[in-house]
């Protein structure tokens, strides 16, 4: 066993003495040492109960003959970090999480790793670590939050963000907002819609690195605790089988992940994260591949914020295995791909059925014949841009309107609530990319404010930053190259005509290449917004969004 490096032979007597100081017996040290990375904290609702999930994992490890070794990782709550400087740290935390897991596992020569996670950047950070370490590894999430109830309807976090805009527009009272505030988040779990956290947890199943149900079983369910025990048991078997991520995270697995992404209508952030995970796994994925898969995979689900269904509904409908069973009917998956369950993907989904067809549509009757995400290109985004096509109203799939240019999220929010935006406008928020932000902030406040004001079918929003998975509307992000690197976005002026054609995958400004070049000739990069600490280092190291915003 790998852990023999810290527990066997004469020279390891000092190491054994330290392990025995922790209370480990000789019998426990004879077993595989299974790292359990627990991202519990008391600031993220999705992580509040992870000590309980971790205890179940450790029980499963012990039942199967392993010795669990728990250690912590950090986590940022994107909802709480939203619309202030704290959001600069969200994406940046992904690299720290991957690095911290790598450090703990390598420094202590653990035999395998169970990654206990829940929310936005923590899931991909842990997946990146799993791919990098290439030791037996398995993901178990804390599961999704149940939807709240307000005025007889199911609601979740996106509703309260949009409600702020509704109050500003006089479409909702402050008293109603206060009542909704009490209702939208009823307890622990990752927020109830198909936002980034739940998107990534569902994709862990498609990638093959989690057991069935990981993405959808509610956080409060006893089934979630049972799944955690089974996960702990399974990792010990994986050590004996030497089943590693390199055998699972193959090109076929990533294509399966992208196919499920398109069918579910996941967050645009999945593009960043799948690119980053693939890089760690040594698998080539590019934006062209994403569009290729989107073109042939139908969109089968419209969960919040695009529709009225939530993760608990998807779970009742059969979960991710039922979605994959539908896709397999049209040969849209690689069924021979390996999974952590020790079965092929095809074996795993063979008997799965859709139990609620109003939640998971038939592959013969999809919401659209192509996927939920599209990559756009053109003279405004030569390196690509990302849009959640499934969340765009039909009226805005093709749009031409004047740019209203802002150099930060704060300026844009003030312009929106100050009445500067008219129907037909295209709001541009620049200098919010990976380097320029730094940290590529999510822009849920401006998008939700526009939606709450009833303008989501009339106003588009472009940025070199990101959007929350809770965003809906004609919101195009990840524009590359970013403005801070002299991308075309830096050349825009108020009134420039922006041309959006999502069906044709085009994003352009009505300027010639010569005009863009002339404007950029006099452009100078803005002074760094952060000059010390981790964010300053992040800005120096981070690559383009089109490459996954990984460290170069």
Coordinates of C-alpha atoms in Angstrom, one line a residue:
X1 CA 0.0 0.0 0.0
X2 CA 1.1 3.6 -0.7
X3 CA 0.7 4.4 3.0
X4 CA 3.4 2.0 3.9
X5 CA 5.7 4.9 3.3
X6 CA 4.5 6.4 6.7
X7 CA 3.9 3.2 8.7
X8 CA 6.2 0.3 7.8
X9 CA 9.8 -0.7 8.5
X10 CA 12.2 0.2 11.3
X11 CA 12.8 3.7 10.0
X12 CA 9.1 4.6 10.3
X13 CA 8.9 4.1 14.1
X14 CA 8.7 8.0 14.6
X15 CA 5.9 8.1 12.1
X16 CA 4.0 5.3 13.8
X17 CA 4.4 7.1 17.1
X18 CA 2.8 10.2 15.7
X19 CA -0.1 8.2 14.3
X20 CA -0.5 6.4 17.6
X21 CA -0.7 9.9 19.3
X22 CA -3.9 10.3 17.2
X23 CA -5.3 7.1 18.8
X24 CA -4.8 4.8 15.9
X25 CA -4.1 1.1 16.8
X26 CA -1.8 -1.3 15.1
X27 CA -4.8 -3.0 13.6
X28 CA -6.1 0.3 12.1
X29 CA -2.6 1.1 10.6
X30 CA -2.6 -2.3 8.9
X31 CA -5.6 -1.2 6.8
X32 CA -5.7 1.2 3.8
X33 CA -5.6 4.9 5.0
X34 CA -8.5 6.6 3.2
X35 CA -8.3 10.4 3.2
X36 CA -11.7 12.0 3.7
X37 CA -11.6 15.7 2.6
X38 CA -14.5 17.4 4.4
X39 CA -15.4 20.9 3.2
X40 CA -17.7 21.6 6.2
X41 CA -18.1 25.1 7.4
X42 CA -20.7 27.3 9.1
X43 CA -21.2 29.9 6.4
X44 CA -22.4 27.8 3.4
X45 CA -25.9 26.2 3.7
X46 CA -24.8 23.4 1.4
X47 CA -22.0 22.5 3.8
X48 CA -23.7 22.9 7.1
X49 CA -24.5 19.2 7.4
X50 CA -21.3 17.8 5.9
X51 CA -19.9 16.7 9.3
X52 CA -22.8 14.3 9.4
X53 CA -22.2 13.1 5.8
X54 CA -18.5 12.7 6.6
X55 CA -19.3 10.6 9.6
X56 CA -21.4 8.3 7.4
X57 CA -18.5 8.1 4.9
X58 CA -16.1 7.1 7.7
X59 CA -18.5 4.5 8.9
X60 CA -18.6 3.0 5.5
X61 CA -14.8 3.0 5.2
X62 CA -14.5 1.2 8.5
X63 CA -17.2 -1.4 7.6
X64 CA -15.2 -2.2 4.4
X65 CA -11.9 -2.6 6.3
X66 CA -10.3 0.8 5.8
X67 CA -9.1 3.5 8.2
X68 CA -10.6 6.9 7.5
X69 CA -8.4 10.0 7.9
X70 CA -10.4 13.2 7.9
X71 CA -9.1 16.7 7.0
X72 CA -10.7 20.0 6.0
X73 CA -10.9 22.2 2.9
X74 CA -12.1 25.8 2.5
X75 CA -15.3 26.8 0.7
X76 CA -17.0 30.1 -0.4
X77 CA -20.7 30.6 -0.5
X78 CA -21.3 32.3 -3.9
X79 CA -24.7 33.6 -2.8
X80 CA -23.3 35.4 0.2
X81 CA -20.2 36.5 -1.7
X82 CA -22.4 38.0 -4.5
X83 CA -22.4 41.7 -5.6
X84 CA -19.4 42.8 -3.5
X85 CA -15.6 42.3 -3.5
X86 CA -15.9 38.9 -1.9
X87 CA -17.0 37.4 -5.2
X88 CA -13.5 38.0 -6.6
X89 CA -12.4 35.1 -4.3
X90 CA -15.0 32.5 -5.5
X91 CA -13.5 31.1 -8.7
X92 CA -10.0 31.8 -7.3
X93 CA -10.8 29.5 -4.4
X94 CA -11.1 26.5 -6.8
X95 CA -7.3 26.4 -7.3
X96 CA -6.6 26.6 -3.6
X97 CA -9.0 23.7 -2.9
X98 CA -7.4 21.5 -5.5
X99 CA -3.9 22.4 -4.2
X100 CA -4.9 21.8 -0.5
X101 CA -6.3 18.4 -1.2
X102 CA -3.1 17.5 -3.2
X103 CA -0.9 18.7 -0.4
X104 CA -2.7 16.7 2.3
X105 CA -2.8 13.5 0.3
X106 CA 0.7 13.6 -0.9
X107 CA 2.3 14.9 2.3
X108 CA 0.8 12.0 4.3
X109 CA 0.9 9.3 1.5
X110 CA -2.8 8.4 1.8
X111 CA -4.0 5.4 -0.2
X112 CA -7.2 6.9 -1.6
X113 CA -9.5 9.9 -1.2
X114 CA -13.2 10.5 -0.6
X115 CA -14.2 14.1 -1.5
X116 CA -17.1 15.4 0.6
X117 CA -18.4 18.5 -1.1
X118 CA -21.4 20.4 -2.1
X119 CA -21.2 23.9 -3.7
X120 CA -19.9 25.8 -6.6
X121 CA -16.1 25.9 -6.7
X122 CA -15.6 23.2 -4.2
X123 CA -16.9 20.4 -6.4
X124 CA -14.6 21.2 -9.4
X125 CA -11.7 22.0 -7.1
X126 CA -12.0 18.5 -5.6
X127 CA -12.5 16.9 -9.1
X128 CA -9.3 18.7 -10.3
X129 CA -7.4 17.2 -7.3
X130 CA -8.7 13.7 -8.0
X131 CA -7.6 13.9 -11.6
X132 CA -4.2 15.3 -10.6
X133 CA -3.4 12.8 -7.8
X134 CA -4.7 9.8 -9.8
X135 CA -5.3 7.7 -6.7
X136 CA -8.6 5.9 -6.1
X137 CA -11.1 8.7 -5.6
X138 CA -14.8 9.2 -5.3
X139 CA -17.1 12.2 -4.8
X140 CA -20.0 12.4 -2.4
X141 CA -21.9 15.7 -2.2
X142 CA -24.1 17.0 0.6
X143 CA -27.1 17.0 -1.8
X144 CA -29.5 19.7 -2.9
X145 CA -31.6 21.9 -0.7
X146 CA -35.4 21.4 -0.9
X147 CA -37.3 24.2 -2.6
X148 CA -38.9 26.7 -0.4
X149 CA -42.6 27.6 -0.5
X150 CA -43.9 31.2 -1.0
X151 CA -47.5 32.2 -1.8
X152 CA -48.4 28.6 -2.8
X153 CA -45.4 28.1 -5.1
X154 CA -42.0 26.5 -5.0
X155 CA -39.2 29.0 -4.8
X156 CA -35.4 29.1 -4.4
X157 CA -32.5 31.5 -4.2
X158 CA -32.9 32.9 -7.8
X159 CA -36.4 34.1 -6.9
X160 CA -35.2 36.3 -4.1
X161 CA -32.5 37.9 -6.3
X162 CA -35.1 38.7 -8.9
X163 CA -37.5 39.9 -6.3
X164 CA -35.1 42.8 -5.4
X165 CA -35.5 44.1 -9.0
X166 CA -39.2 43.6 -8.7
X167 CA -39.3 45.8 -5.6
X168 CA -37.2 48.5 -7.4
X169 CA -39.6 48.4 -10.3
X170 CA -42.7 48.7 -8.0
X171 CA -43.9 45.2 -9.0
X172 CA -43.5 43.8 -5.4
X173 CA -43.7 45.3 -2.0
X174 CA -41.0 45.3 0.6
X175 CA -43.3 43.4 2.9
X176 CA -43.6 40.6 0.3
X177 CA -39.8 40.6 -0.1
X178 CA -39.3 40.2 3.6
X179 CA -41.8 37.3 3.7
X180 CA -40.0 35.6 0.7
X181 CA -36.7 36.1 2.4
X182 CA -37.9 33.8 5.2
X183 CA -39.0 31.1 2.8
X184 CA -36.7 30.6 -0.2
X185 CA -33.9 28.7 1.6
X186 CA -35.6 26.2 4.0
X187 CA -32.6 24.4 5.2
X188 CA -29.3 22.7 4.4
X189 CA -28.1 21.7 1.0
X190 CA -27.0 23.4 -2.2
X191 CA -29.5 25.8 -3.5
X192 CA -32.5 24.0 -5.0
X193 CA -32.3 24.9 -8.7
X194 CA -30.0 23.7 -11.5
X195 CA -27.4 26.3 -10.5
X196 CA -23.7 25.7 -10.6
X197 CA -23.4 23.5 -7.5
X198 CA -26.1 21.1 -8.5
X199 CA -25.0 21.2 -12.1
X200 CA -21.5 20.0 -11.1
X201 CA -22.8 17.4 -8.7
X202 CA -25.0 15.9 -11.4
X203 CA -22.1 15.9 -13.8
X204 CA -20.0 13.9 -11.3
X205 CA -22.4 11.0 -12.1
X206 CA -22.0 11.4 -15.8
X207 CA -18.2 11.6 -15.5
X208 CA -18.3 8.4 -13.5
X209 CA -16.7 9.7 -10.3
X210 CA -19.7 9.4 -8.1
X211 CA -22.3 6.8 -7.3
X212 CA -25.8 7.1 -8.8
X213 CA -28.0 9.7 -6.9
X214 CA -25.1 11.9 -5.9
X215 CA -26.4 14.9 -7.9
X216 CA -30.1 14.7 -6.9
X217 CA -30.9 13.0 -3.6
X218 CA -32.0 15.8 -1.2
X219 CA -29.6 16.9 1.5
X220 CA -32.2 16.2 4.2
X221 CA -33.0 12.6 3.0
X222 CA -31.9 9.4 4.9
X223 CA -31.0 8.1 1.4
X224 CA -28.2 10.7 1.3
X225 CA -26.7 9.2 4.5
X226 CA -27.0 5.7 3.1
X227 CA -25.3 6.9 -0.1
X228 CA -22.5 8.3 2.0
X229 CA -22.0 5.0 3.7
X230 CA -22.0 3.2 0.4
X231 CA -19.4 5.7 -0.9
X232 CA -17.1 5.0 2.1
X233 CA -17.5 1.2 1.5
X234 CA -16.8 1.5 -2.2
X235 CA -13.6 3.5 -1.9
X236 CA -12.0 0.6 0.0
X237 CA -12.9 -1.7 -2.8
X238 CA -11.5 0.7 -5.3
X239 CA -8.1 0.6 -3.5
X240 CA -8.1 -3.2 -3.8
X241 CA -9.1 -2.9 -7.5
X242 CA -6.6 0.0 -8.1
X243 CA -9.4 1.8 -9.9
X244 CA -8.1 5.3 -10.5
X245 CA -9.4 8.5 -12.1
X246 CA -7.1 8.0 -15.1
X247 CA -9.2 4.9 -16.0
X248 CA -12.5 6.8 -15.6
X249 CA -11.8 10.4 -16.7
X250 CA -11.2 9.5 -20.4
X251 CA -12.2 11.5 -23.4
X252 CA -15.4 9.4 -23.6
X253 CA -16.2 10.3 -20.0
X254 CA -15.9 14.1 -20.7
X255 CA -18.1 13.7 -23.8
X256 CA -20.7 11.9 -21.6
X257 CA -20.4 14.8 -19.1
X258 CA -21.0 17.4 -21.8
X259 CA -23.9 15.5 -23.2
X260 CA -25.6 15.3 -19.8
X261 CA -24.8 19.0 -19.3
X262 CA -26.7 19.9 -22.5
X263 CA -29.6 17.6 -21.7
X264 CA -30.1 19.1 -18.2
X265 CA -29.5 22.7 -19.1
X266 CA -26.7 23.2 -16.6
X267 CA -24.9 26.4 -15.5
X268 CA -22.5 28.1 -17.9
X269 CA -19.9 27.7 -15.2
X270 CA -19.7 24.0 -16.1
X271 CA -17.7 25.1 -19.2
X272 CA -15.0 26.6 -17.1
X273 CA -14.9 23.7 -14.7
X274 CA -15.0 20.8 -17.3
X275 CA -12.1 22.5 -19.2
X276 CA -10.1 22.8 -16.0
X277 CA -10.8 19.2 -14.9
X278 CA -10.0 17.8 -18.3
X279 CA -6.7 19.7 -18.3
X280 CA -5.7 17.9 -15.0
X281 CA -6.8 14.6 -16.5
X282 CA -4.7 15.2 -19.6
X283 CA -7.8 15.2 -21.9
X284 CA -8.2 17.7 -24.7
X285 CA -11.5 19.6 -24.7
X286 CA -12.0 22.8 -26.5
X287 CA -14.9 25.2 -27.2
X288 CA -15.5 23.7 -30.6
X289 CA -16.0 20.2 -29.0
X290 CA -18.6 21.8 -26.7
X291 CA -20.6 23.3 -29.6
X292 CA -20.3 20.0 -31.5
X293 CA -21.9 18.1 -28.6
X294 CA -24.5 20.8 -28.1
X295 CA -25.5 20.5 -31.7
X296 CA -26.5 16.8 -31.4
X297 CA -27.7 16.5 -27.8
X298 CA -31.3 17.6 -27.1
X299 CA -32.3 19.6 -24.0
X300 CA -34.6 17.4 -22.0
X301 CA -35.0 19.4 -18.7
X302 CA -36.0 22.9 -17.7
X303 CA -35.3 23.2 -14.0
X304 CA -35.2 26.4 -12.1
X305 CA -34.2 29.1 -13.1
X306 CA -35.5 28.1 -16.6
X307 CA -38.6 26.3 -15.4
X308 CA -40.7 25.4 -12.4
X309 CA -39.0 22.1 -11.5
X310 CA -36.3 21.7 -8.9
X311 CA -33.7 19.1 -8.0
X312 CA -36.1 17.2 -5.8
X313 CA -38.4 16.8 -8.9
X314 CA -35.5 15.6 -10.9
X315 CA -34.7 13.0 -8.2
X316 CA -38.3 11.8 -8.2
X317 CA -38.2 11.6 -12.0
X318 CA -35.3 9.1 -11.9
X319 CA -32.4 11.5 -11.5
X320 CA -29.3 11.6 -13.7
X321 CA -29.5 7.9 -14.6
X322 CA -32.9 8.4 -16.1
X323 CA -31.7 11.3 -18.2
X324 CA -28.8 9.2 -19.4
X325 CA -31.1 6.3 -20.2
X326 CA -33.0 8.7 -22.5
X327 CA -29.9 9.9 -24.2
X328 CA -28.7 6.3 -24.7
X329 CA -31.8 5.7 -26.8
X330 CA -30.2 7.9 -29.5
X331 CA -26.7 6.6 -29.0
X332 CA -25.6 9.9 -27.5
X333 CA -23.4 8.4 -24.7
X334 CA -20.3 6.2 -24.5
X335 CA -21.8 3.3 -22.6
X336 CA -18.5 1.5 -22.1
X337 CA -17.1 4.3 -20.0
X338 CA -16.0 3.1 -16.5
X339 CA -17.5 4.4 -13.3
X340 CA -16.5 4.3 -9.6
X341 CA -19.3 1.8 -9.0
X342 CA -17.2 -0.8 -10.8
X343 CA -19.7 -1.1 -13.6
X344 CA -19.8 0.5 -17.1
X345 CA -22.1 3.5 -17.6
X346 CA -24.3 1.3 -19.8
X347 CA -24.7 -1.3 -17.0
X348 CA -25.4 1.4 -14.5
X349 CA -28.3 3.0 -16.4
X350 CA -29.7 -0.1 -18.2
X351 CA -32.9 -0.4 -16.1
X352 CA -33.4 3.3 -15.3
X353 CA -36.7 4.8 -16.4
X354 CA -38.2 8.2 -16.4
X355 CA -40.8 8.3 -13.7
X356 CA -42.1 11.9 -14.2
X357 CA -42.1 12.7 -18.0
X358 CA -43.1 16.3 -17.3
X359 CA -39.7 16.7 -15.6
X360 CA -37.5 14.7 -17.9
X361 CA -38.8 14.8 -21.5
X362 CA -38.5 12.0 -23.9
X363 CA -35.5 12.3 -26.3
X364 CA -38.1 12.2 -29.1
X365 CA -40.0 15.2 -27.6
X366 CA -37.3 17.5 -26.2
X367 CA -37.5 21.2 -25.3
X368 CA -35.1 21.8 -28.1
X369 CA -33.2 19.6 -30.5
X370 CA -29.9 21.0 -29.3
X371 CA -28.3 21.5 -25.9
X372 CA -28.7 24.0 -23.2
X373 CA -25.4 25.8 -23.6
X374 CA -23.9 27.4 -26.7
X375 CA -20.4 28.8 -27.5
X376 CA -20.5 32.1 -29.5
X377 CA -17.7 33.6 -31.5
X378 CA -17.2 36.7 -33.7
X379 CA -15.3 39.9 -33.8
X380 CA -16.3 40.7 -30.2
X381 CA -15.3 37.3 -28.9
X382 CA -12.7 35.8 -31.1
X383 CA -11.7 33.5 -28.3
X384 CA -15.3 32.5 -27.6
X385 CA -18.1 33.4 -25.2
X386 CA -20.7 31.2 -23.4
X387 CA -24.5 31.5 -23.1
X388 CA -27.1 29.4 -21.4
X389 CA -29.3 29.1 -24.5
X390 CA -32.0 27.2 -22.6
X391 CA -32.5 30.2 -20.4
X392 CA -32.9 32.7 -23.2
X393 CA -36.4 33.7 -24.3
X394 CA -37.3 33.2 -28.0
X395 CA -37.5 37.0 -28.5
X396 CA -33.8 37.4 -27.6
X397 CA -32.2 34.5 -29.4
X398 CA -31.4 37.1 -32.2
X399 CA -31.0 40.6 -31.1
X400 CA -29.4 43.9 -32.3
X401 CA -29.1 46.8 -30.0
X402 CA -26.9 49.7 -28.7
X403 CA -24.2 49.0 -26.2
X404 CA -24.4 50.6 -22.7
X405 CA -20.8 50.1 -21.5
X406 CA -19.7 49.8 -17.8
X407 CA -16.2 49.2 -16.4
X408 CA -17.4 47.2 -13.4
X409 CA -20.3 45.3 -11.9
X410 CA -21.0 48.1 -9.4
X411 CA -21.2 50.7 -12.2
X412 CA -23.6 48.5 -14.1
X413 CA -25.9 47.9 -11.1
X414 CA -26.1 51.6 -10.5
X415 CA -26.9 52.2 -14.1
X416 CA -29.6 49.6 -14.2
X417 CA -31.4 50.7 -11.0
X418 CA -30.8 54.3 -11.9
X419 CA -32.9 54.0 -15.1
X420 CA -30.1 54.3 -17.6
X421 CA -31.1 51.1 -19.4
X422 CA -33.8 51.1 -22.1
X423 CA -35.6 48.3 -23.8
X424 CA -33.4 46.9 -26.6
X425 CA -30.1 47.9 -25.0
X426 CA -27.1 45.6 -24.6
X427 CA -25.5 46.1 -21.2
X428 CA -21.7 45.5 -21.4
X429 CA -19.8 44.9 -18.2
X430 CA -16.0 44.7 -18.8
X431 CA -12.8 44.4 -16.8
X432 CA -14.4 41.6 -14.7
X433 CA -12.5 38.7 -16.3
X434 CA -10.1 36.3 -14.6
X435 CA -7.2 38.8 -14.7
X436 CA -9.1 42.1 -14.8
X437 CA -11.6 41.4 -12.0
X438 CA -9.5 39.8 -10.8
X439 CA -11.4 36.5 -10.2
X440 CA -14.1 36.7 -12.9
X441 CA -17.0 37.6 -10.6
X442 CA -20.5 36.1 -11.1
X443 CA -23.0 38.8 -12.2
X444 CA -26.3 37.5 -10.6
X445 CA -27.2 40.9 -9.2
X446 CA -27.4 42.8 -12.5
X447 CA -29.0 39.9 -14.4
X448 CA -31.6 39.2 -11.6
X449 CA -32.3 43.0 -11.4
X450 CA -33.0 43.1 -15.1
X451 CA -35.2 40.0 -14.8
X452 CA -37.0 41.4 -11.8
X453 CA -37.7 44.7 -13.5
X454 CA -39.4 42.7 -16.4
X455 CA -36.7 43.5 -18.9
X456 CA -35.2 40.1 -19.5
X457 CA -37.0 39.7 -22.8
X458 CA -35.8 43.1 -24.0
X459 CA -32.3 43.6 -22.7
X460 CA -29.1 41.5 -23.2
X461 CA -26.0 41.5 -21.0
X462 CA -22.4 40.8 -22.0
X463 CA -19.4 40.4 -19.8
X464 CA -15.9 39.0 -19.6
X465 CA -16.9 37.9 -16.1
X466 CA -19.3 35.0 -15.3
X467 CA -22.9 34.4 -14.5
X468 CA -24.4 32.5 -11.7
X469 CA -26.2 29.2 -12.5
X470 CA -29.3 31.1 -11.2
X471 CA -29.1 33.6 -14.1
X472 CA -31.6 33.5 -16.9
X473 CA -32.0 35.7 -20.0
X474 CA -29.8 36.8 -22.9
X475 CA -26.7 36.8 -20.7
X476 CA -23.4 36.1 -22.5
X477 CA -20.3 35.7 -20.4
X478 CA -16.7 34.4 -20.5
X479 CA -16.0 36.7 -23.4
X480 CA -12.4 36.1 -24.5
X481 CA -9.9 37.6 -24.8
X482 CA -11.0 39.7 -21.7
X483 CA -10.9 43.5 -21.8
X484 CA -8.0 43.7 -19.3
X485 CA -5.8 41.8 -21.9
X486 CA -6.8 44.2 -24.7
X487 CA -9.7 42.1 -26.1
X488 CA -12.2 43.7 -28.4
X489 CA -14.5 44.3 -25.4
X490 CA -12.0 47.1 -24.4
X491 CA -12.7 48.9 -27.6
X492 CA -16.5 49.3 -27.2
X493 CA -18.2 52.6 -26.7
X494 CA -21.7 53.6 -25.7
X495 CA -24.0 53.3 -28.8
X496 CA -22.0 50.7 -30.7
X497 CA -24.4 48.2 -32.2
X498 CA -24.1 44.7 -30.8
X499 CA -25.3 41.8 -32.9
X500 CA -26.3 38.6 -31.1
X501 CA -27.3 35.5 -33.1
X502 CA -27.4 32.5 -30.7
X503 CA -28.8 30.0 -33.3
X504 CA -25.8 30.9 -35.6
X505 CA -23.4 31.1 -32.6
X506 CA -22.4 34.7 -33.4
X507 CA -21.5 37.6 -31.2
X508 CA -20.3 40.7 -33.0
X509 CA -20.1 44.5 -32.9
X510 CA -20.9 46.5 -36.0
X511 CA -17.3 47.8 -36.4
X512 CA -14.7 46.8 -38.9
X513 CA -11.5 45.1 -37.8
X514 CA -9.6 48.3 -38.8
X515 CA -11.9 50.3 -36.5
X516 CA -11.4 48.0 -33.6
X517 CA -7.7 48.0 -34.2
X518 CA -7.6 51.8 -34.3
X519 CA -9.5 52.1 -31.0
X520 CA -7.2 49.6 -29.3
X521 CA -4.1 51.4 -30.5
X522 CA -4.7 54.1 -28.0
X523 CA -5.8 51.7 -25.2
X524 CA -3.8 51.1 -22.1
X525 CA -4.6 48.4 -19.5
X526 CA -6.1 49.7 -16.4
X527 CA -4.2 49.7 -13.1
X528 CA -4.5 46.4 -11.2
X529 CA -7.5 46.6 -8.8
X530 CA -5.7 44.3 -6.3
X531 CA -2.0 44.6 -5.6
X532 CA -1.4 42.3 -2.7
X533 CA -2.4 39.0 -1.3
X534 CA -3.8 35.9 -3.0
X535 CA -5.8 37.8 -5.6
X536 CA -2.8 39.6 -6.8
X537 CA -0.9 36.3 -7.3
X538 CA -4.0 34.8 -8.9
X539 CA -4.2 37.7 -11.5
X540 CA -0.6 37.1 -12.4
X541 CA -1.0 33.3 -12.9
X542 CA -4.5 32.8 -14.2
X543 CA -5.2 32.0 -17.9
X544 CA -8.1 32.9 -20.2
X545 CA -11.6 31.8 -19.5
X546 CA -11.5 30.0 -22.9
X547 CA -8.9 27.7 -21.3
X548 CA -10.8 27.2 -18.1
X549 CA -9.3 30.0 -16.1
X550 CA -6.6 27.6 -14.8
X551 CA -3.1 28.6 -13.7
X552 CA -1.0 28.9 -16.7

